[in-house]
Amino acid sequence: MATSSAPAGLRRLRAYLESGKNLAGCVCGLAGLGLTLAGVAGAYWPAVVAGLYGAGALIAPPERVDAPHFPEPAEQLGVVREDLGRLRAYVAEVELPAAAGARLTELLELYAALLDPGWVADVLATEPEAVHRLSRAIRLDVPECVDTYSRTRWWTRLTPGGESPERHLERQLALLLEEAERVTADLRETEARRQQTHTTDLEGRRES
């Protein structure tokens, strides 16, 4: 039965036949045939043709491999922004205690403010570590906190005792809020440094 794709060996053969090495080898091999027709190669013409083909393939430049495409910072923030929307839809379906719910709302609003298109997001896009921390919190940390709370609360109803899952959730969200506030403070310092650098440049231009 025919398949929609050629076997790997056939694909490799086709790729080599279309490669610059094969084309260069063929050109040199044709030169060898020319020498044969001119009577230069003599009885050793097969070895001459094969040798010239191999030499041509050897000296040909390697095939250029396209570099992988990585999303631009603005594109990456767009993906994280979409993830935040999905996270909000998820937590909206979960019943949370009032204190934890208020803390989570504050946290998600801070994430949204950082990701909202504008100059703040432009500054964020220049800080890969900040983007990574924000993305990890949205995609992993917050969902895991909420999901763990939901599962632990069910077990606690069956076997009461120990520290309540509500307290754990509130503490986790408080830590995530502190981290988000540190990210915000770091971005503010980055912008302040850029402003100072611009001021210094302007002063240097005035004095020159």
Coordinates of N, CA and C in Angstrom, one line a residue:
M1 N 0.8 -1.2 0.0 CA 0.0 0.0 0.0 C 0.9 1.2 0.0
A2 N 0.6 2.2 -0.8 CA 1.4 3.4 -0.9 C 1.2 4.2 0.3
T3 N 2.3 4.9 0.7 CA 2.3 5.8 1.9 C 2.4 7.2 1.4
S4 N 2.0 8.1 2.3 CA 1.9 9.5 2.0 C 3.3 10.1 2.0
S5 N 4.3 9.5 2.5 CA 5.7 10.0 2.6 C 6.6 9.0 2.1
A6 N 7.7 9.4 1.5 CA 8.7 8.5 1.0 C 9.6 8.0 2.1
P7 N 10.2 6.7 1.9 CA 11.0 6.2 3.0 C 12.2 7.1 3.3
A8 N 12.7 7.0 4.5 CA 13.8 7.9 4.9 C 15.0 7.8 4.0
G9 N 15.3 6.6 3.6 CA 16.5 6.4 2.7 C 16.3 7.1 1.4
L10 N 15.1 7.0 0.8 CA 14.8 7.7 -0.4 C 14.9 9.2 -0.3
R11 N 14.4 9.7 0.8 CA 14.5 11.1 1.1 C 15.9 11.6 1.2
R12 N 16.7 10.8 1.9 CA 18.1 11.2 2.0 C 18.8 11.2 0.6
L13 N 18.5 10.2 -0.2 CA 19.1 10.1 -1.5 C 18.7 11.3 -2.4
R14 N 17.4 11.6 -2.3 CA 16.9 12.7 -3.1 C 17.5 14.0 -2.6
A15 N 17.7 14.2 -1.3 CA 18.3 15.4 -0.8 C 19.8 15.5 -1.3
Y16 N 20.5 14.4 -1.3 CA 21.9 14.4 -1.8 C 22.0 14.7 -3.3
L17 N 21.1 14.1 -4.1 CA 21.1 14.4 -5.5 C 20.8 15.9 -5.8
E18 N 20.1 16.6 -4.9 CA 19.8 18.0 -5.1 C 20.8 18.9 -4.4
S19 N 21.8 18.3 -3.7 CA 22.7 19.1 -2.9 C 23.8 19.7 -3.8
G20 N 24.4 20.8 -3.2 CA 25.5 21.4 -3.9 C 26.7 20.5 -4.1
K21 N 26.9 19.6 -3.1 CA 28.1 18.7 -3.2 C 27.9 17.8 -4.5
N22 N 26.7 17.3 -4.7 CA 26.5 16.4 -5.9 C 26.7 17.2 -7.2
L23 N 26.1 18.4 -7.2 CA 26.2 19.3 -8.4 C 27.7 19.6 -8.7
A24 N 28.5 19.9 -7.6 CA 29.9 20.2 -7.8 C 30.6 19.0 -8.3
G25 N 30.3 17.8 -7.7 CA 30.9 16.6 -8.2 C 30.6 16.3 -9.6
C26 N 29.4 16.5 -10.0 CA 29.0 16.3 -11.4 C 29.7 17.2 -12.4
V27 N 29.9 18.4 -12.0 CA 30.6 19.3 -12.9 C 32.0 18.9 -13.1
C28 N 32.7 18.5 -11.9 CA 34.1 18.0 -12.0 C 34.1 16.6 -12.8
G29 N 33.1 15.8 -12.6 CA 33.0 14.5 -13.3 C 32.9 14.7 -14.8
L30 N 32.1 15.8 -15.2 CA 32.0 16.1 -16.6 C 33.3 16.6 -17.2
A31 N 34.1 17.3 -16.3 CA 35.4 17.7 -16.8 C 36.3 16.5 -17.0
G32 N 36.1 15.5 -16.2 CA 36.9 14.2 -16.4 C 36.5 13.6 -17.7
L33 N 35.2 13.6 -18.0 CA 34.8 13.0 -19.3 C 35.3 13.8 -20.5
G34 N 35.4 15.1 -20.3 CA 36.0 15.9 -21.3 C 37.5 15.6 -21.5
L35 N 38.2 15.3 -20.4 CA 39.6 14.9 -20.6 C 39.7 13.5 -21.3
T36 N 38.7 12.7 -20.9 CA 38.7 11.3 -21.6 C 38.5 11.5 -23.1
L37 N 37.5 12.3 -23.5 CA 37.3 12.5 -24.9 C 38.5 13.1 -25.6
A38 N 39.2 13.9 -24.8 CA 40.4 14.5 -25.4 C 41.5 13.6 -25.5
G39 N 41.4 12.4 -24.9 CA 42.5 11.4 -25.0 C 43.5 11.6 -23.9
V40 N 43.2 12.4 -22.9 CA 44.2 12.6 -21.8 C 44.1 11.5 -20.8
A41 N 42.9 11.1 -20.4 CA 42.8 10.1 -19.3 C 43.2 8.7 -19.7
G42 N 43.1 8.4 -20.9 CA 43.5 7.0 -21.4 C 42.7 6.0 -20.8
A43 N 43.3 4.8 -20.5 CA 42.6 3.7 -20.0 C 42.1 3.8 -18.6
Y44 N 42.6 4.8 -17.9 CA 42.2 5.0 -16.5 C 41.1 6.0 -16.4
W45 N 40.4 6.3 -17.4 CA 39.3 7.3 -17.4 C 38.3 7.1 -16.3
P46 N 37.8 5.8 -16.0 CA 36.8 5.7 -14.9 C 37.4 6.3 -13.6
A47 N 38.6 5.9 -13.3 CA 39.2 6.4 -12.0 C 39.4 7.9 -12.0
V48 N 39.7 8.5 -13.2 CA 39.8 10.0 -13.3 C 38.5 10.6 -13.1
V49 N 37.4 10.1 -13.7 CA 36.1 10.7 -13.6 C 35.6 10.6 -12.1
A50 N 35.8 9.4 -11.6 CA 35.4 9.2 -10.2 C 36.2 10.1 -9.2
G51 N 37.5 10.2 -9.5 CA 38.3 11.0 -8.6 C 37.9 12.5 -8.7
L52 N 37.7 13.0 -9.9 CA 37.3 14.4 -10.1 C 35.9 14.6 -9.4
Y53 N 35.0 13.6 -9.6 CA 33.7 13.8 -8.9 C 33.9 13.9 -7.4
G54 N 34.7 13.0 -6.8 CA 34.9 13.0 -5.4 C 35.5 14.3 -4.9
A55 N 36.5 14.8 -5.7 CA 37.2 16.0 -5.4 C 36.2 17.2 -5.4
G56 N 35.3 17.2 -6.4 CA 34.3 18.3 -6.5 C 33.4 18.2 -5.3
A57 N 32.9 17.0 -5.0 CA 32.0 16.9 -3.9 C 32.7 17.3 -2.5
L58 N 34.0 17.0 -2.5 CA 34.7 17.3 -1.2 C 34.9 18.8 -1.0
I59 N 35.2 19.5 -2.1 CA 35.5 20.9 -1.9 C 34.3 21.8 -2.0
A60 N 33.2 21.3 -2.3 CA 31.9 22.1 -2.3 C 31.6 22.5 -0.9
P61 N 31.1 23.8 -0.8 CA 30.7 24.3 0.6 C 29.6 23.4 1.1
P62 N 29.6 23.3 2.5 CA 28.5 22.5 3.1 C 27.1 23.2 2.9
E63 N 26.1 22.4 2.9 CA 24.8 22.9 2.7 C 24.4 23.8 3.9
R64 N 23.7 24.9 3.6 CA 23.3 25.8 4.6 C 22.0 25.3 5.3
V65 N 22.1 25.2 6.6 CA 20.9 24.8 7.3 C 20.3 26.0 8.0
D66 N 19.0 26.2 7.7 CA 18.3 27.3 8.2 C 18.3 27.3 9.8
A67 N 18.6 28.4 10.4 CA 18.5 28.5 11.8 C 17.1 28.4 12.3
P68 N 16.9 27.8 13.5 CA 15.5 27.7 14.0 C 14.9 29.1 14.3
H69 N 13.6 29.2 14.1 CA 12.9 30.4 14.4 C 12.4 30.4 15.8
F70 N 12.8 31.4 16.5 CA 12.3 31.6 17.9 C 11.4 32.8 17.9
P71 N 10.3 32.8 18.7 CA 9.4 33.9 18.7 C 10.0 35.2 19.2
E72 N 9.6 36.2 18.6 CA 10.1 37.5 19.0 C 9.5 37.8 20.4
P73 N 10.1 38.7 21.2 CA 9.6 39.0 22.5 C 8.1 39.4 22.5
A74 N 7.7 40.2 21.6 CA 6.3 40.6 21.6 C 5.4 39.4 21.3
E75 N 5.9 38.5 20.4 CA 5.1 37.3 20.2 C 5.0 36.4 21.4
Q76 N 6.1 36.3 22.1 CA 6.2 35.5 23.3 C 5.2 36.0 24.4
L77 N 5.2 37.3 24.5 CA 4.3 37.9 25.5 C 2.9 37.7 25.1
G78 N 2.6 37.7 23.8 CA 1.2 37.4 23.3 C 0.8 36.1 23.7
V79 N 1.7 35.1 23.7 CA 1.3 33.7 24.1 C 1.1 33.7 25.6
V80 N 1.9 34.3 26.4 CA 1.7 34.3 27.8 C 0.4 35.0 28.2
R81 N 0.1 36.1 27.4 CA -1.2 36.8 27.7 C -2.4 35.9 27.4
E82 N -2.3 35.1 26.4 CA -3.3 34.1 26.1 C -3.4 33.1 27.2
D83 N -2.3 32.6 27.7 CA -2.2 31.7 28.8 C -2.9 32.3 30.1
L84 N -2.7 33.6 30.3 CA -3.3 34.2 31.4 C -4.8 34.2 31.3
G85 N -5.3 34.4 30.1 CA -6.8 34.3 29.8 C -7.3 33.0 30.2
R86 N -6.6 31.9 29.8 CA -7.0 30.6 30.1 C -7.0 30.3 31.6
L87 N -6.0 30.8 32.3 CA -5.9 30.7 33.7 C -7.0 31.3 34.4
R88 N -7.4 32.5 34.0 CA -8.5 33.2 34.6 C -9.8 32.4 34.4
A89 N -10.0 31.9 33.2 CA -11.2 31.1 33.0 C -11.2 29.8 33.9
Y90 N -10.1 29.2 34.1 CA -10.0 28.1 35.0 C -10.3 28.4 36.4
V91 N -9.7 29.4 37.0 CA -9.9 29.7 38.4 C -11.3 30.2 38.6
A92 N -11.9 30.8 37.6 CA -13.3 31.3 37.8 C -14.3 30.1 38.1
E93 N -13.9 28.9 37.7 CA -14.7 27.7 37.9 C -14.4 27.0 39.3
V94 N -13.4 27.5 40.0 CA -13.0 26.9 41.2 C -13.6 27.7 42.4
E95 N -14.1 27.0 43.4 CA -14.6 27.6 44.6 C -13.5 27.8 45.6
L96 N -13.2 29.1 45.9 CA -12.0 29.4 46.8 C -12.6 30.2 48.0
P97 N -11.9 30.0 49.1 CA -12.2 30.8 50.3 C -12.0 32.3 50.0
A98 N -12.7 33.2 50.7 CA -12.7 34.6 50.4 C -11.4 35.2 50.4
A99 N -10.6 34.9 51.5 CA -9.2 35.5 51.6 C -8.3 35.1 50.4
A100 N -8.3 33.8 50.1 CA -7.5 33.3 49.1 C -8.0 33.9 47.7
G101 N -9.3 33.9 47.6 CA -9.9 34.5 46.3 C -9.5 35.9 46.1
A102 N -9.5 36.7 47.1 CA -9.1 38.1 47.0 C -7.6 38.2 46.7
R103 N -6.8 37.4 47.3 CA -5.3 37.4 47.0 C -5.1 37.0 45.6
L104 N -5.8 36.0 45.1 CA -5.6 35.5 43.8 C -6.0 36.6 42.7
T105 N -7.1 37.2 43.0 CA -7.6 38.3 42.1 C -6.5 39.4 42.0
E106 N -5.9 39.8 43.2 CA -4.9 40.8 43.2 C -3.7 40.3 42.3
L107 N -3.3 39.1 42.5 CA -2.2 38.5 41.7 C -2.5 38.5 40.2
L108 N -3.6 38.1 39.8 CA -3.9 38.0 38.4 C -4.0 39.4 37.8
E109 N -4.5 40.4 38.6 CA -4.6 41.8 38.1 C -3.2 42.3 37.9
L110 N -2.2 41.9 38.7 CA -0.9 42.4 38.6 C -0.2 41.8 37.3
Y111 N -0.5 40.5 37.1 CA 0.0 39.8 35.9 C -0.6 40.5 34.7
A112 N -1.9 40.8 34.7 CA -2.5 41.5 33.5 C -1.9 42.9 33.3
A113 N -1.6 43.6 34.3 CA -1.0 44.9 34.2 C 0.4 44.8 33.6
L114 N 1.1 43.8 33.9 CA 2.5 43.7 33.3 C 2.4 43.3 31.9
L115 N 1.4 42.5 31.5 CA 1.3 41.9 30.2 C 0.5 42.8 29.2
D116 N -0.2 43.8 29.8 CA -1.1 44.6 28.9 C -0.2 45.3 27.9
P117 N -0.6 45.3 26.6 CA 0.2 45.9 25.6 C 0.5 47.4 25.9
G118 N 1.7 47.8 25.8 CA 2.1 49.2 26.1 C 3.5 49.2 26.5
W119 N 3.9 50.3 27.1 CA 5.3 50.5 27.4 C 5.8 49.6 28.5
V120 N 4.9 49.2 29.4 CA 5.3 48.3 30.5 C 5.7 46.9 29.9
A121 N 4.8 46.4 29.0 CA 5.1 45.2 28.3 C 6.3 45.3 27.4
D122 N 6.6 46.5 26.9 CA 7.8 46.7 26.0 C 9.1 46.5 26.9
V123 N 9.0 47.0 28.1 CA 10.2 46.9 29.0 C 10.3 45.4 29.4
L124 N 9.2 44.8 29.7 CA 9.2 43.4 30.1 C 9.8 42.5 29.0
A125 N 9.5 42.8 27.8 CA 10.0 42.0 26.7 C 11.5 42.0 26.6
T126 N 12.1 43.0 27.1 CA 13.6 43.1 27.1 C 14.3 42.3 28.2
E127 N 13.5 41.8 29.1 CA 14.0 41.1 30.3 C 13.6 39.6 30.2
P128 N 14.4 38.7 29.6 CA 14.0 37.3 29.4 C 13.7 36.6 30.7
E129 N 14.5 36.9 31.8 CA 14.3 36.2 33.0 C 13.0 36.6 33.6
A130 N 12.6 37.9 33.5 CA 11.3 38.3 34.0 C 10.2 37.6 33.3
V131 N 10.3 37.5 32.0 CA 9.3 36.8 31.2 C 9.2 35.4 31.6
H132 N 10.3 34.7 31.8 CA 10.3 33.3 32.2 C 9.6 33.2 33.6
R133 N 9.9 34.0 34.5 CA 9.3 33.9 35.9 C 7.8 34.1 35.8
L134 N 7.4 35.1 35.0 CA 6.0 35.4 34.8 C 5.3 34.2 34.1
S135 N 5.9 33.7 33.1 CA 5.3 32.6 32.3 C 5.2 31.3 33.2
R136 N 6.2 31.1 34.0 CA 6.2 29.9 34.9 C 5.1 30.0 35.9
A137 N 4.9 31.2 36.5 CA 3.9 31.4 37.5 C 2.5 31.2 36.9
I138 N 2.3 31.7 35.7 CA 0.9 31.6 35.1 C 0.6 30.2 34.6
R139 N 1.6 29.5 34.0 CA 1.4 28.2 33.4 C 1.5 27.1 34.4
L140 N 2.3 27.3 35.5 CA 2.6 26.2 36.4 C 2.2 26.5 37.8
D141 N 2.7 27.5 38.4 CA 2.6 27.7 39.8 C 1.2 28.0 40.3
V142 N 0.5 28.9 39.7 CA -0.9 29.2 40.1 C -1.8 28.1 39.9
P143 N -1.8 27.5 38.7 CA -2.7 26.3 38.5 C -2.4 25.2 39.5
E144 N -1.1 24.9 39.8 CA -0.8 23.9 40.7 C -1.3 24.2 42.1
C145 N -1.2 25.5 42.5 CA -1.7 25.9 43.9 C -3.2 25.6 44.0
V146 N -3.9 26.1 43.0 CA -5.4 26.0 43.0 C -5.8 24.5 42.9
D147 N -5.1 23.7 42.1 CA -5.5 22.3 41.9 C -5.2 21.5 43.2
T148 N -4.0 21.8 43.8 CA -3.6 21.1 45.0 C -4.6 21.4 46.1
Y149 N -5.0 22.7 46.2 CA -6.0 23.1 47.2 C -7.3 22.3 47.0
S150 N -7.8 22.2 45.8 CA -9.1 21.5 45.5 C -9.0 20.1 46.0
R151 N -7.9 19.4 45.6 CA -7.8 18.0 46.0 C -7.6 17.8 47.4
T152 N -6.7 18.6 48.1 CA -6.5 18.5 49.5 C -7.7 18.8 50.3
R153 N -8.5 19.7 49.9 CA -9.7 20.1 50.6 C -10.7 18.9 50.6
W154 N -10.7 18.1 49.5 CA -11.6 16.9 49.5 C -11.1 15.9 50.5
W155 N -9.8 15.7 50.6 CA -9.3 14.7 51.5 C -9.5 15.2 53.0
T156 N -9.4 16.5 53.2 CA -9.5 17.0 54.6 C -11.0 16.8 55.1
R157 N -11.9 16.8 54.2 CA -13.3 16.6 54.6 C -13.5 15.2 55.1
L158 N -12.7 14.2 54.5 CA -12.8 12.8 54.9 C -12.1 12.6 56.2
T159 N -10.9 13.2 56.3 CA -10.0 13.0 57.5 C -9.6 14.3 58.0
P160 N -10.4 15.0 58.8 CA -10.1 16.3 59.3 C -8.8 16.2 60.2
G161 N -8.1 17.4 60.3 CA -6.9 17.5 61.1 C -5.8 18.0 60.4
G162 N -4.8 18.6 61.1 CA -3.7 19.2 60.4 C -3.9 20.6 60.0
E163 N -2.9 21.2 59.4 CA -3.1 22.5 58.9 C -4.0 22.6 57.7
S164 N -4.9 23.5 57.7 CA -6.0 23.6 56.7 C -5.4 23.9 55.3
P165 N -6.0 23.3 54.3 CA -5.5 23.6 52.9 C -5.7 25.1 52.6
E166 N -6.7 25.8 53.2 CA -6.9 27.2 52.9 C -5.6 28.0 53.3
R167 N -5.0 27.7 54.5 CA -3.9 28.4 54.9 C -2.7 28.2 54.0
H168 N -2.5 26.9 53.5 CA -1.5 26.7 52.6 C -1.7 27.5 51.3
L169 N -2.9 27.5 50.8 CA -3.2 28.2 49.6 C -2.9 29.7 49.7
E170 N -3.3 30.3 50.8 CA -3.1 31.7 51.1 C -1.6 32.0 51.1
R171 N -0.8 31.1 51.8 CA 0.6 31.3 51.9 C 1.3 31.2 50.5
Q172 N 0.9 30.3 49.7 CA 1.4 30.1 48.4 C 1.1 31.3 47.5
L173 N -0.1 31.8 47.5 CA -0.5 32.9 46.7 C 0.3 34.2 47.2
A174 N 0.5 34.3 48.5 CA 1.2 35.4 49.0 C 2.7 35.4 48.5
L175 N 3.3 34.2 48.5 CA 4.6 34.1 47.9 C 4.7 34.5 46.5
L176 N 3.7 34.0 45.7 CA 3.7 34.4 44.3 C 3.4 35.9 44.1
L177 N 2.6 36.5 44.9 CA 2.4 37.9 44.8 C 3.7 38.7 45.1
E178 N 4.5 38.2 46.1 CA 5.8 38.8 46.4 C 6.7 38.7 45.2
E179 N 6.7 37.5 44.6 CA 7.6 37.4 43.4 C 7.2 38.3 42.3
A180 N 5.9 38.4 42.1 CA 5.4 39.3 41.0 C 5.7 40.8 41.3
E181 N 5.7 41.1 42.6 CA 6.0 42.5 43.0 C 7.5 42.7 42.8
R182 N 8.4 41.7 43.0 CA 9.8 41.8 42.8 C 10.1 42.0 41.3
V183 N 9.3 41.3 40.5 CA 9.5 41.4 39.0 C 9.1 42.9 38.6
T184 N 8.0 43.4 39.2 CA 7.6 44.8 38.9 C 8.7 45.8 39.3
A185 N 9.2 45.6 40.5 CA 10.3 46.5 41.0 C 11.5 46.4 40.1
D186 N 11.9 45.2 39.7 CA 13.1 45.1 38.8 C 12.9 45.8 37.5
L187 N 11.6 45.7 36.9 CA 11.4 46.4 35.7 C 11.4 47.9 35.9
R188 N 10.9 48.4 37.0 CA 11.0 49.8 37.3 C 12.4 50.3 37.4
E189 N 13.3 49.5 38.0 CA 14.7 49.8 38.1 C 15.3 49.8 36.7
T190 N 15.0 48.9 35.9 CA 15.5 48.8 34.5 C 15.1 50.1 33.8
E191 N 13.9 50.5 33.9 CA 13.5 51.7 33.2 C 14.2 52.9 33.7
A192 N 14.4 53.0 35.1 CA 15.1 54.1 35.7 C 16.5 54.2 35.2
R193 N 17.2 53.0 35.1 CA 18.6 53.0 34.6 C 18.6 53.5 33.1
R194 N 17.7 53.1 32.3 CA 17.7 53.6 31.0 C 17.4 55.1 30.9
Q195 N 16.6 55.6 31.7 CA 16.4 57.0 31.8 C 17.7 57.8 32.2
Q196 N 18.4 57.2 33.2 CA 19.6 57.8 33.6 C 20.7 57.8 32.5
T197 N 20.7 56.6 31.8 CA 21.7 56.5 30.7 C 21.4 57.5 29.6
H198 N 20.1 57.7 29.3 CA 19.7 58.7 28.3 C 20.1 60.1 28.7
T199 N 19.9 60.4 30.0 CA 20.3 61.7 30.5 C 21.8 61.9 30.4
T200 N 22.5 60.9 30.7 CA 24.0 61.0 30.6 C 24.4 61.2 29.2
D201 N 23.8 60.5 28.2 CA 24.1 60.6 26.8 C 23.9 62.1 26.4
L202 N 22.7 62.6 26.8 CA 22.4 63.9 26.4 C 23.4 65.0 26.9
E203 N 23.8 64.8 28.2 CA 24.7 65.7 28.8 C 26.1 65.6 28.0
G204 N 26.5 64.3 27.7 CA 27.7 64.2 26.9 C 27.7 64.8 25.6
R205 N 26.5 64.8 24.9 CA 26.4 65.5 23.6 C 26.4 67.0 23.7
R206 N 25.9 67.5 24.8 CA 25.9 68.9 25.0 C 27.3 69.5 25.3
E207 N 28.1 68.6 26.0 CA 29.5 69.1 26.3 C 30.5 68.9 25.2
S208 N 30.1 68.0 24.2 CA 31.0 67.7 23.1 C 31.0 68.8 22.0

